[in-house]
Tab-separated table of C-alpha atoms in Angstrom:
chain	number	residue	atom	x	y	z
M	25	UNK	CA	-16.130	13.524	-4.757
M	26	UNK	CA	-15.176	17.147	-6.492
M	27	UNK	CA	-11.538	16.592	-7.945
M	28	UNK	CA	-9.024	19.707	-7.619
M	29	UNK	CA	-8.400	21.958	-10.499
M	30	UNK	CA	-4.941	21.375	-11.711
M	31	UNK	CA	-2.574	23.486	-13.756
M	32	UNK	CA	0.503	22.867	-15.268
M	33	UNK	CA	3.750	24.987	-15.606
M	34	UNK	CA	5.840	23.733	-18.019
M	35	UNK	CA	4.109	22.074	-21.322
M	36	UNK	CA	6.793	19.447	-22.293
M	37	UNK	CA	6.510	15.954	-22.923
M	38	UNK	CA	6.422	14.475	-19.503
M	39	UNK	CA	3.949	17.245	-17.938
M	40	UNK	CA	2.188	17.337	-21.327
M	41	UNK	CA	1.391	13.485	-20.697
M	42	UNK	CA	0.465	13.552	-17.439
M	43	UNK	CA	-1.934	16.559	-17.400
M	44	UNK	CA	-3.594	14.669	-20.505
M	45	UNK	CA	-3.660	11.627	-18.536
M	46	UNK	CA	-5.558	13.273	-15.626
M	47	UNK	CA	-7.844	14.990	-17.730
M	48	UNK	CA	-8.824	11.813	-19.073
M	49	UNK	CA	-9.390	10.756	-16.210
M	50	UNK	CA	-11.526	13.573	-15.385
M	51	UNK	CA	-9.454	16.078	-13.575
M	52	UNK	CA	-10.234	19.739	-14.554
M	53	UNK	CA	-7.536	21.884	-16.106
M	54	UNK	CA	-7.283	25.556	-14.709
M	55	UNK	CA	-4.828	26.597	-17.312
M	56	UNK	CA	-1.450	25.607	-19.206
M	57	UNK	CA	1.621	27.935	-19.361
M	58	UNK	CA	4.957	27.266	-20.667
M	59	UNK	CA	8.112	29.179	-21.876
M	60	UNK	CA	6.355	29.986	-25.222
M	61	UNK	CA	2.904	30.414	-26.095
M	62	UNK	CA	3.023	27.957	-28.638
M	63	UNK	CA	3.847	25.228	-26.450
M	64	UNK	CA	1.232	26.061	-24.253
M	65	UNK	CA	-1.394	26.335	-26.952
M	66	UNK	CA	-0.037	22.441	-28.054
M	67	UNK	CA	-0.966	21.529	-25.128
M	68	UNK	CA	-4.317	23.214	-24.122
M	69	UNK	CA	-5.447	21.730	-27.487
M	70	UNK	CA	-4.956	18.263	-26.543
M	71	UNK	CA	-6.699	18.808	-22.916
M	72	UNK	CA	-9.955	20.297	-23.470
M	73	UNK	CA	-8.866	24.124	-24.651
M	74	UNK	CA	-8.130	25.387	-21.005
M	75	UNK	CA	-6.490	29.085	-21.010
M	76	UNK	CA	-2.855	28.789	-22.688
M	77	UNK	CA	-0.182	31.355	-21.865
M	78	UNK	CA	3.550	32.176	-21.356
M	79	UNK	CA	2.585	33.747	-18.105
M	80	UNK	CA	1.829	31.071	-14.545
M	81	UNK	CA	0.236	33.514	-12.585
M	82	UNK	CA	-3.324	33.105	-14.008
M	83	UNK	CA	-3.453	29.417	-14.087
M	84	UNK	CA	-1.828	29.190	-10.504
M	85	UNK	CA	-4.134	31.400	-8.902
M	86	UNK	CA	-7.434	29.485	-9.698
M	87	UNK	CA	-5.805	25.676	-9.621
M	88	UNK	CA	-5.432	23.351	-6.497
M	89	UNK	CA	-2.908	21.677	-7.951
M	90	UNK	CA	-0.013	22.946	-9.896
M	91	UNK	CA	2.165	20.576	-11.414
M	92	UNK	CA	5.648	22.499	-12.450
M	93	UNK	CA	7.372	20.219	-15.338
M	94	UNK	CA	9.976	22.127	-16.372
M	95	UNK	CA	14.055	20.611	-16.767
M	96	UNK	CA	15.360	20.094	-13.481
M	97	UNK	CA	17.527	23.083	-13.012
M	98	UNK	CA	14.068	25.248	-13.614
M	99	UNK	CA	12.224	23.939	-10.821
M	100	UNK	CA	13.473	26.161	-8.130
M	101	UNK	CA	13.704	29.204	-10.271
M	102	UNK	CA	10.611	29.055	-11.957
M	103	UNK	CA	8.944	28.341	-8.410
M	104	UNK	CA	10.245	30.999	-6.735
M	105	UNK	CA	8.968	33.260	-9.684
M	106	UNK	CA	5.753	32.042	-8.615
M	107	UNK	CA	5.717	33.084	-5.071
M	108	UNK	CA	6.833	36.429	-6.158
M	109	UNK	CA	3.741	37.264	-7.564
M	110	UNK	CA	1.766	36.205	-4.798
M	111	UNK	CA	-0.708	34.195	-6.322
M	112	UNK	CA	0.469	31.145	-4.098
M	113	UNK	CA	-2.119	30.121	-1.361
M	114	UNK	CA	-2.290	27.671	1.562
M	115	UNK	CA	-3.554	24.373	0.620
M	116	UNK	CA	-2.312	24.331	-2.808
M	117	UNK	CA	-0.307	21.515	-3.480
M	118	UNK	CA	2.995	22.193	-5.893
M	119	UNK	CA	4.416	19.161	-7.533
M	120	UNK	CA	7.477	18.150	-9.757
M	121	UNK	CA	8.198	15.557	-11.568
M	122	UNK	CA	12.167	15.187	-11.364
M	123	UNK	CA	13.290	11.729	-10.207
M	124	UNK	CA	16.372	13.242	-8.771
M	125	UNK	CA	15.340	16.469	-6.986
M	126	UNK	CA	13.422	16.215	-3.809
M	127	UNK	CA	10.160	18.191	-2.689
M	128	UNK	CA	12.172	20.604	-0.853
M	129	UNK	CA	13.099	22.073	-4.529
M	130	UNK	CA	9.754	23.733	-4.540
M	131	UNK	CA	10.135	25.404	-1.046
M	132	UNK	CA	9.598	29.386	-2.008
M	133	UNK	CA	5.805	27.349	-2.873
M	134	UNK	CA	6.322	25.834	0.730
M	135	UNK	CA	6.835	29.096	2.149
M	136	UNK	CA	3.733	30.851	1.141
M	137	UNK	CA	1.532	27.634	2.457
M	138	UNK	CA	1.694	25.192	0.050
M	139	UNK	CA	2.000	21.567	0.037
M	140	UNK	CA	4.829	20.087	-1.723
M	141	UNK	CA	5.284	16.610	-3.387
M	142	UNK	CA	8.018	15.246	-5.649
M	143	UNK	CA	6.219	12.949	-8.126
M	144	UNK	CA	8.524	11.013	-10.515
M	145	UNK	CA	6.451	8.599	-13.116
M	146	UNK	CA	8.463	5.320	-13.598
M	147	UNK	CA	8.114	5.690	-17.352
M	148	UNK	CA	9.702	7.062	-20.250
M	149	UNK	CA	7.932	9.867	-21.724
M	150	UNK	CA	8.869	11.334	-25.217
M	151	UNK	CA	5.407	12.062	-26.724
M	152	UNK	CA	2.335	13.698	-24.792
M	153	UNK	CA	-0.193	11.589	-26.358
M	154	UNK	CA	1.891	8.135	-26.349
M	155	UNK	CA	2.960	8.910	-22.964
M	156	UNK	CA	-0.488	9.478	-21.364
M	157	UNK	CA	-1.143	6.001	-22.368
M	158	UNK	CA	1.825	4.806	-20.798
M	159	UNK	CA	1.305	6.629	-17.786
M	160	UNK	CA	-1.760	4.212	-16.915
M	161	UNK	CA	-1.076	1.861	-14.865
M	162	UNK	CA	2.481	2.566	-14.157
M	163	UNK	CA	4.159	3.322	-10.857
M	164	UNK	CA	5.027	6.465	-9.589
M	165	UNK	CA	7.935	7.602	-6.964
M	166	UNK	CA	6.249	9.888	-4.447
M	167	UNK	CA	8.545	11.955	-1.735
M	168	UNK	CA	7.307	14.985	0.554
M	169	UNK	CA	4.975	15.135	3.461
M	170	UNK	CA	2.192	12.552	4.467
M	171	UNK	CA	-0.420	15.363	3.586
M	172	UNK	CA	1.271	15.829	0.239
M	173	UNK	CA	1.796	12.162	-0.630
M	174	UNK	CA	-2.023	11.196	0.360
M	175	UNK	CA	-2.882	13.910	-2.344
M	176	UNK	CA	-0.566	12.798	-4.873
M	177	UNK	CA	-1.518	9.255	-4.001
M	178	UNK	CA	-5.156	10.339	-5.099
M	179	UNK	CA	-3.799	11.451	-8.695
M	180	UNK	CA	-1.911	8.105	-8.961
M	181	UNK	CA	-4.781	6.122	-7.863
M	182	UNK	CA	-7.241	7.945	-10.512
M	183	UNK	CA	-4.453	6.328	-13.290
M	184	UNK	CA	-4.480	3.157	-12.198
M	185	UNK	CA	-1.161	3.307	-10.830
M	186	UNK	CA	1.488	2.202	-7.890
M	187	UNK	CA	3.613	4.167	-5.544
M	188	UNK	CA	6.408	3.709	-3.805
M	189	UNK	CA	7.136	6.501	-1.240
M	190	UNK	CA	11.125	7.229	-0.737
M	191	UNK	CA	12.598	9.605	1.640
M	192	UNK	CA	14.367	12.236	0.531
M	193	UNK	CA	17.545	11.775	1.677
M	194	UNK	CA	17.309	8.248	-0.676
M	195	UNK	CA	16.207	9.988	-3.707
M	196	UNK	CA	19.240	10.148	-5.070
M	197	UNK	CA	19.816	6.792	-4.897
M	198	UNK	CA	16.429	6.211	-6.217
M	199	UNK	CA	17.577	7.844	-9.545
M	200	UNK	CA	20.377	5.428	-9.989
M	201	UNK	CA	18.464	2.606	-9.869
M	202	UNK	CA	16.429	3.686	-12.197
M	203	UNK	CA	19.202	5.067	-14.217
M	204	UNK	CA	20.707	1.496	-14.326
M	205	UNK	CA	17.554	-0.117	-15.318
M	206	UNK	CA	16.864	1.999	-18.179
M	207	UNK	CA	19.540	4.293	-19.337
M	208	UNK	CA	22.354	1.948	-18.874
M	209	UNK	CA	20.371	-0.810	-20.431
M	210	UNK	CA	20.921	1.363	-23.723
M	211	UNK	CA	24.580	1.717	-23.209
M	212	UNK	CA	24.717	-2.054	-22.811
M	213	UNK	CA	23.361	-2.948	-25.590
M	214	UNK	CA	25.643	-0.424	-27.259
M	215	UNK	CA	28.372	-2.633	-26.185
M	216	UNK	CA	26.856	-5.732	-27.392
M	217	UNK	CA	26.411	-4.235	-30.891
M	218	UNK	CA	30.043	-2.909	-30.952
M	219	UNK	CA	31.097	-6.839	-29.914
M	220	UNK	CA	29.050	-7.823	-33.427
M	221	UNK	CA	30.564	-5.028	-35.140
M	222	UNK	CA	34.207	-6.968	-34.614
M	223	UNK	CA	32.747	-9.913	-36.569
M	224	UNK	CA	31.989	-6.938	-39.622
M	225	UNK	CA	28.313	-6.702	-38.631
M	226	UNK	CA	27.467	-3.328	-38.984
M	227	UNK	CA	25.726	-1.547	-35.907
M	228	UNK	CA	22.398	-1.154	-37.777
M	229	UNK	CA	21.878	-5.047	-38.324
M	230	UNK	CA	23.613	-5.821	-35.378
M	231	UNK	CA	20.638	-3.915	-33.573
M	232	UNK	CA	17.752	-5.475	-35.223
M	233	UNK	CA	19.358	-8.691	-34.489
M	234	UNK	CA	19.114	-8.288	-30.803
M	235	UNK	CA	16.129	-6.543	-30.316
M	236	UNK	CA	13.906	-9.822	-30.320
M	237	UNK	CA	16.685	-11.635	-27.830
M	238	UNK	CA	16.233	-8.283	-25.510
M	239	UNK	CA	12.404	-8.173	-25.897
M	240	UNK	CA	12.376	-12.219	-24.688
M	241	UNK	CA	14.404	-11.187	-22.159
M	242	UNK	CA	12.274	-8.466	-20.678
M	243	UNK	CA	9.305	-10.406	-21.303
M	244	UNK	CA	10.763	-13.493	-19.196
M	245	UNK	CA	11.756	-11.250	-16.502
M	246	UNK	CA	8.217	-10.089	-16.495
M	247	UNK	CA	6.712	-13.562	-16.406
M	248	UNK	CA	9.352	-14.979	-14.117
M	249	UNK	CA	10.614	-12.707	-12.231
M	250	UNK	CA	14.390	-12.568	-10.128
M	251	UNK	CA	16.386	-14.793	-10.264
M	252	UNK	CA	13.976	-17.268	-12.282
M	253	UNK	CA	14.285	-15.222	-15.526
M	254	UNK	CA	18.024	-15.909	-15.700
M	255	UNK	CA	19.361	-17.929	-18.362
M	256	UNK	CA	22.768	-18.473	-20.304
M	257	UNK	CA	25.593	-20.460	-19.729
M	258	UNK	CA	26.428	-18.751	-16.251
M	259	UNK	CA	22.941	-19.866	-15.230
M	260	UNK	CA	23.589	-23.230	-16.327
M	261	UNK	CA	27.174	-23.797	-15.286
M	262	UNK	CA	29.141	-23.774	-18.479
M	263	UNK	CA	32.127	-23.131	-17.421
M	264	UNK	CA	33.637	-24.433	-21.079
M	265	UNK	CA	31.629	-21.601	-22.829
M	266	UNK	CA	32.698	-18.765	-20.392
M	267	UNK	CA	36.142	-19.902	-20.920
M	268	UNK	CA	35.809	-19.145	-24.751
M	269	UNK	CA	34.025	-16.025	-23.998
M	270	UNK	CA	37.366	-14.925	-21.877
M	271	UNK	CA	39.294	-16.056	-24.807
M	272	UNK	CA	38.109	-14.695	-27.382
M	273	UNK	CA	37.346	-10.746	-25.392
M	274	UNK	CA	41.399	-10.774	-25.647
M	275	UNK	CA	41.043	-9.027	-28.650
M	276	UNK	CA	38.611	-6.441	-27.662
M	277	UNK	CA	39.894	-3.305	-25.311
M	278	UNK	CA	40.627	-4.010	-21.665
M	279	UNK	CA	37.664	-1.943	-21.041
M	280	UNK	CA	35.234	-3.819	-22.580
M	281	UNK	CA	36.798	-7.227	-21.160
M	282	UNK	CA	36.750	-5.342	-17.672
M	283	UNK	CA	32.127	-4.780	-17.743
M	284	UNK	CA	32.049	-8.288	-19.337
M	285	UNK	CA	33.855	-9.657	-16.067
M	286	UNK	CA	31.820	-7.258	-13.593
M	287	UNK	CA	28.642	-8.057	-15.010
M	288	UNK	CA	29.522	-12.220	-15.321
M	289	UNK	CA	30.559	-12.015	-11.507
M	290	UNK	CA	26.871	-10.574	-10.650
M	291	UNK	CA	25.578	-13.009	-12.697
M	292	UNK	CA	27.427	-15.817	-10.866
M	293	UNK	CA	25.481	-14.131	-7.584
M	294	UNK	CA	22.268	-14.408	-9.583
M	295	UNK	CA	22.643	-18.135	-11.045
M	296	UNK	CA	23.529	-19.076	-7.187
M	297	UNK	CA	20.250	-17.763	-6.144
M	298	UNK	CA	18.469	-18.919	-8.829
M	299	UNK	CA	19.575	-22.772	-7.752
M	300	UNK	CA	21.129	-23.568	-11.540
M	301	UNK	CA	24.566	-23.587	-10.077
M	302	UNK	CA	26.551	-25.206	-7.509
M	303	UNK	CA	29.046	-23.540	-4.918
M	304	UNK	CA	31.890	-25.478	-7.189
M	305	UNK	CA	31.082	-24.529	-10.519
M	306	UNK	CA	30.830	-21.261	-9.233
M	307	UNK	CA	34.130	-21.149	-7.600
M	308	UNK	CA	35.184	-22.160	-11.049
M	309	UNK	CA	33.716	-19.513	-13.015
M	310	UNK	CA	34.576	-16.693	-10.498
M	311	UNK	CA	38.237	-18.274	-11.123
M	312	UNK	CA	37.857	-17.821	-14.877
M	313	UNK	CA	36.653	-14.216	-14.527
M	314	UNK	CA	39.946	-12.876	-12.196
M	315	UNK	CA	42.016	-11.436	-14.639
M	316	UNK	CA	45.142	-13.437	-14.775
M	317	UNK	CA	49.086	-11.441	-14.283
M	318	UNK	CA	50.922	-11.251	-17.325
M	319	UNK	CA	53.864	-13.957	-17.405
M	320	UNK	CA	57.107	-12.274	-16.423
M	321	UNK	CA	60.057	-12.684	-18.333
M	322	UNK	CA	63.134	-13.917	-16.601
M	323	UNK	CA	66.026	-12.277	-17.714
M	324	UNK	CA	69.533	-14.203	-17.021
């Protein structure tokens, strides 16, 4: 079966990674356009040297699938500019890679008869060559019409990937989940490093010391799943250790104490689900995690 011809508009890390992965999977590349000719040419050098330009029109006119891989705020204006050039034809598929924006962001192309799709790789893509490797076997979120999702699924399957289909009105919630899993993981480790700083350990050494622990936790999660990957004092009902934590945390800013308490309360729920914690132990830990009001001073 003949593979569809692909054009890329926006030759950054994410777009470049996806284009390179699809090129390696046998998709012909119609052309590449980017804000600067140099970036378009760099991407072209990795994908068989298709035509590279600052103008997307030549690539779009000869492509079946157009990947608009610009920053989120530029997707709609860039798509509108392409539509205004009169190079979009019915039957083409326009897709963007944003996790937060819906397929409707590409409505200027839809108004010209194209199918539109949001195709978001659930992967961290900082470099085209490394990113192309990471995309193999990754999960992708698809949102759009049934026809657009069908064509997007074919692209994902060519990369041995798997798909999540999310309705447009749930796209922001989907993206929030990914931010918790990825971005806020970094924030959480920064908090842990900050706690180690209270012991006189510098941030660089603190992070190095934590990385094997983090990697082990992720490995447990991959192999054991939820909730079985959970370990630690809450999972085994160790109220003495939790009480010691609460006492020690009085030495740090209240905001950090609140974060610890919130995460610990969620961990109690997970530990109950796992079965390593009974209801009485859970209630004892929840009581420890509840902030106590300061003692009132009585004035006689």
